[in-house]
PDB file of C-alpha atoms in Angstrom:
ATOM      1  CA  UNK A   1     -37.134   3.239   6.776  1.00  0.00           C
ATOM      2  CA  UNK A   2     -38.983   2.514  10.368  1.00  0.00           C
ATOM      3  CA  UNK A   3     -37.412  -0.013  12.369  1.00  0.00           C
ATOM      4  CA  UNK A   4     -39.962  -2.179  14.036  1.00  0.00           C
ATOM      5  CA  UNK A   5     -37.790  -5.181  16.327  1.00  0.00           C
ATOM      6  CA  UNK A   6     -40.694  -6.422  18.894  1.00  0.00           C
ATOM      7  CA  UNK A   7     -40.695  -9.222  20.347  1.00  0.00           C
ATOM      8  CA  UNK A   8     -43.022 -10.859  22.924  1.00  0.00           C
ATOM      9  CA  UNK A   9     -42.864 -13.765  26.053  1.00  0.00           C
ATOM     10  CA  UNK A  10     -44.849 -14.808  28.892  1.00  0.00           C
ATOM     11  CA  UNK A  11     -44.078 -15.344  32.220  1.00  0.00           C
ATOM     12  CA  UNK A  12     -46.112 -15.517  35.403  1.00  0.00           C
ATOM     13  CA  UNK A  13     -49.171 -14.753  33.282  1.00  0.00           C
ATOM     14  CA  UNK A  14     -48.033 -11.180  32.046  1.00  0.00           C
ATOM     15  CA  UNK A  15     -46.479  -9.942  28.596  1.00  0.00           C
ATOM     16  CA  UNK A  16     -43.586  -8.925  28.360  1.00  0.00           C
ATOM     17  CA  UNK A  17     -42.698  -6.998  24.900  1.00  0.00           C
ATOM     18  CA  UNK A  18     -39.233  -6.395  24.713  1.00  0.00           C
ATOM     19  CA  UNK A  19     -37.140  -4.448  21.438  1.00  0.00           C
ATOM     20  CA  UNK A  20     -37.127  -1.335  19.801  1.00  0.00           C
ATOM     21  CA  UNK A  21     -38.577   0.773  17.145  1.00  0.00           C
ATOM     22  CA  UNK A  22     -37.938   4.612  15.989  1.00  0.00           C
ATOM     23  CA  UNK A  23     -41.821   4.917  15.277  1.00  0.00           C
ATOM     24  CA  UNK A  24     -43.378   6.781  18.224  1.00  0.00           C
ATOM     25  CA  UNK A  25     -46.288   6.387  16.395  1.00  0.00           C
ATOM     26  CA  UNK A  26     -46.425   2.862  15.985  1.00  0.00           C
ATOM     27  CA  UNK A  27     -45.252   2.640  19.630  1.00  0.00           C
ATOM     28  CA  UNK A  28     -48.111   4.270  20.786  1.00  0.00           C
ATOM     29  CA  UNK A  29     -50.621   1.919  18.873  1.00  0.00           C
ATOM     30  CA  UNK A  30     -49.069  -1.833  20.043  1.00  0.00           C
ATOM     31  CA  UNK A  31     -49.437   0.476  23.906  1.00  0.00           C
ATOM     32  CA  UNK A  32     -52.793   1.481  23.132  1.00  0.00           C
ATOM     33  CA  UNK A  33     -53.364  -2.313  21.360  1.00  0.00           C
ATOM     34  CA  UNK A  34     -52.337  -3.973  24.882  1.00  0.00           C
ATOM     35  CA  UNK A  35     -54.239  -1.734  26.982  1.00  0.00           C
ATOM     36  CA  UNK A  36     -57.203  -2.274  24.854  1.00  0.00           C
ATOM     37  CA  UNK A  37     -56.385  -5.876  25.536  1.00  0.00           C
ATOM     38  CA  UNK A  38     -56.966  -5.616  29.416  1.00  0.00           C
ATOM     39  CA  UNK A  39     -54.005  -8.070  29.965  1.00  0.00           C
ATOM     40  CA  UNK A  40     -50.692  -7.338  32.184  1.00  0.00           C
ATOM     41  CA  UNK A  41     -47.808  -6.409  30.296  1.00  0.00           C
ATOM     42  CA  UNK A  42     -44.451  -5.131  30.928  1.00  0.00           C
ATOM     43  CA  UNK A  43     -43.460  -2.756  28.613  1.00  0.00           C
ATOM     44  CA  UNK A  44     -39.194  -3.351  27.881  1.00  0.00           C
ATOM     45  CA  UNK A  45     -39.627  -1.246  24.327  1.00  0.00           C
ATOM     46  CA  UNK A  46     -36.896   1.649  23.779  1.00  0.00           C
ATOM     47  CA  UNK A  47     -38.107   4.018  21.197  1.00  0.00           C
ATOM     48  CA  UNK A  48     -35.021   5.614  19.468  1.00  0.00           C
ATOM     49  CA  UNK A  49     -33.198   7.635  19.471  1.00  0.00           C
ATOM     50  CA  UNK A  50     -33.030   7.611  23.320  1.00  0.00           C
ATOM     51  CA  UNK A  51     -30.891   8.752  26.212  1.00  0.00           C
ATOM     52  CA  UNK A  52     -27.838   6.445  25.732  1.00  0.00           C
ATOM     53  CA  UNK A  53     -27.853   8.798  23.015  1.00  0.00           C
ATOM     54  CA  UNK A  54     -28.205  12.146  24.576  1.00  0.00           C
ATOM     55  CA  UNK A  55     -28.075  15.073  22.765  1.00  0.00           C
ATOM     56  CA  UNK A  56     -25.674  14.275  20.000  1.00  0.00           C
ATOM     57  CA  UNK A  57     -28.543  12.605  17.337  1.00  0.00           C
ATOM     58  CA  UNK A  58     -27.054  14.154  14.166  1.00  0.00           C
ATOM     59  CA  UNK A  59     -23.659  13.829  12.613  1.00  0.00           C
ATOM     60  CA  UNK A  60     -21.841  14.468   9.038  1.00  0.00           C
ATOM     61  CA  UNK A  61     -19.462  11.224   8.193  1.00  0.00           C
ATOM     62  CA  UNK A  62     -15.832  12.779   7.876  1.00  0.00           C
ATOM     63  CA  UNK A  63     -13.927  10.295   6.023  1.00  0.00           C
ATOM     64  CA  UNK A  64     -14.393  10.175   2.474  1.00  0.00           C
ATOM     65  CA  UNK A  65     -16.045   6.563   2.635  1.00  0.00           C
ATOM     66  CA  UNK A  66     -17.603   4.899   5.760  1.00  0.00           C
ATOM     67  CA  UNK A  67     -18.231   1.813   5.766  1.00  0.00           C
ATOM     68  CA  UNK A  68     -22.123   0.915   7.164  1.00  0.00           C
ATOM     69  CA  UNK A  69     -22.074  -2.356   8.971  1.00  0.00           C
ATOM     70  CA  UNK A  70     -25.246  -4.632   9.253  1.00  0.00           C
ATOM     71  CA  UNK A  71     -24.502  -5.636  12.806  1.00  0.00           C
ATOM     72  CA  UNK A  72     -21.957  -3.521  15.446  1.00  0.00           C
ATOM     73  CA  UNK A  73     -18.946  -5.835  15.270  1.00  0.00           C
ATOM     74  CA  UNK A  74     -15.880  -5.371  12.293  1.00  0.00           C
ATOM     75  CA  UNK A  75     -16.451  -8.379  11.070  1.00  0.00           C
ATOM     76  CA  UNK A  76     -19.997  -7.766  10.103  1.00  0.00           C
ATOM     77  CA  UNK A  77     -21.337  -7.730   6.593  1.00  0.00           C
ATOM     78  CA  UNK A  78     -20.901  -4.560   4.489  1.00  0.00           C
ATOM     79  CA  UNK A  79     -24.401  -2.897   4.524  1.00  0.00           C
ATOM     80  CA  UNK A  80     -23.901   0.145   2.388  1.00  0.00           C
ATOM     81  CA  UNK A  81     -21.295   3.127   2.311  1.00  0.00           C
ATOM     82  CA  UNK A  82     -21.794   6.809   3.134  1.00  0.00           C
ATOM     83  CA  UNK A  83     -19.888   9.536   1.276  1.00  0.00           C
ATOM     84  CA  UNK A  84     -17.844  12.629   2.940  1.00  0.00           C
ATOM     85  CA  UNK A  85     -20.275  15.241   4.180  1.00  0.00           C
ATOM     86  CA  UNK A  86     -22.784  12.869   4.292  1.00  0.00           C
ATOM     87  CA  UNK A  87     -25.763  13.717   6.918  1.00  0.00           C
ATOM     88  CA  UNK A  88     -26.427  10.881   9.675  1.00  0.00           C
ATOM     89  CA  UNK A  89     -29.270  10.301  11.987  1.00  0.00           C
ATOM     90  CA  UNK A  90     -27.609   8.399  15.058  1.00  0.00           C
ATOM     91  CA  UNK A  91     -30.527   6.370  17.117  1.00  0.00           C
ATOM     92  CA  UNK A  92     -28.626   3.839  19.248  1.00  0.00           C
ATOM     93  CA  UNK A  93     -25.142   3.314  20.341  1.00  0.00           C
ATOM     94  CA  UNK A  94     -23.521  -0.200  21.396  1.00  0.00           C
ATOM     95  CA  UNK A  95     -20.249  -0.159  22.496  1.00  0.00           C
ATOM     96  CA  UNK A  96     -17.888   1.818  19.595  1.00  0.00           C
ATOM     97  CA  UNK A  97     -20.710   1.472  17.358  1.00  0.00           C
ATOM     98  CA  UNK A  98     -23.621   3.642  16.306  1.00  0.00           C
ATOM     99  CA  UNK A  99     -27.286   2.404  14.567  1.00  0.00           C
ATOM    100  CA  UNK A 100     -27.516   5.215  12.520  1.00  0.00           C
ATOM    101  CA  UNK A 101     -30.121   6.442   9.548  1.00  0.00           C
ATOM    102  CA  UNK A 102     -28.926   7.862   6.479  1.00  0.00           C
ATOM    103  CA  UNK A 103     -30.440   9.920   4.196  1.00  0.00           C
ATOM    104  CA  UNK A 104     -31.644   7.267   1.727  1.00  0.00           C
TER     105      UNK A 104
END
């Protein structure tokens, strides 16, 4: 699953697109879609994973159930559950939480 979270606001007669997405691809065609454009933009998009990252993008969940939140807070509705030895993509990091990808 590709996460696409764009968003876009004016001020002083530029664009300013702001979010993320883990789709260099698609990254490269809203760039190449604004340049096309002819208009000033500033770009504020992070493609993931990157460097608040570093090099640590792949993990295996060690307990025998983790719990996959839909937002990085406890209190958070229960997304989905990986299983021990499970393999995990991480892509973004806020605070003690991770955004990560799973296999499925």
């Amino acid at each position: 699953m590709a996460i696409f979270d764009i968003n876009f606001d004016n001020s002083d007669d530029k664009i300013i697109a702001t979010g993320m997405t883990n789709s260099k691809e698609a990254y490269q065609k809203l760039v190449d879609s604004l340049q096309s454009l002819d208009v000033s933009y500033i770009n504020n998009i992070r493609v993931l994973p990157d460097t608040v990252v570093g090099n640590k993008m792949f993990a295996v969940a060690r307990n025998s159930v983790i719990n996959i939140r839909s937002a990085p807070k406890h209190s958070a509705e229960l997304g989905t559950q990986g299983l021990l030895g499970m393999s995990l993509k991480i892509l973004d990091k806020a605070g003690d939480f991770y955004r990560i990808q799973t296999p499925r």
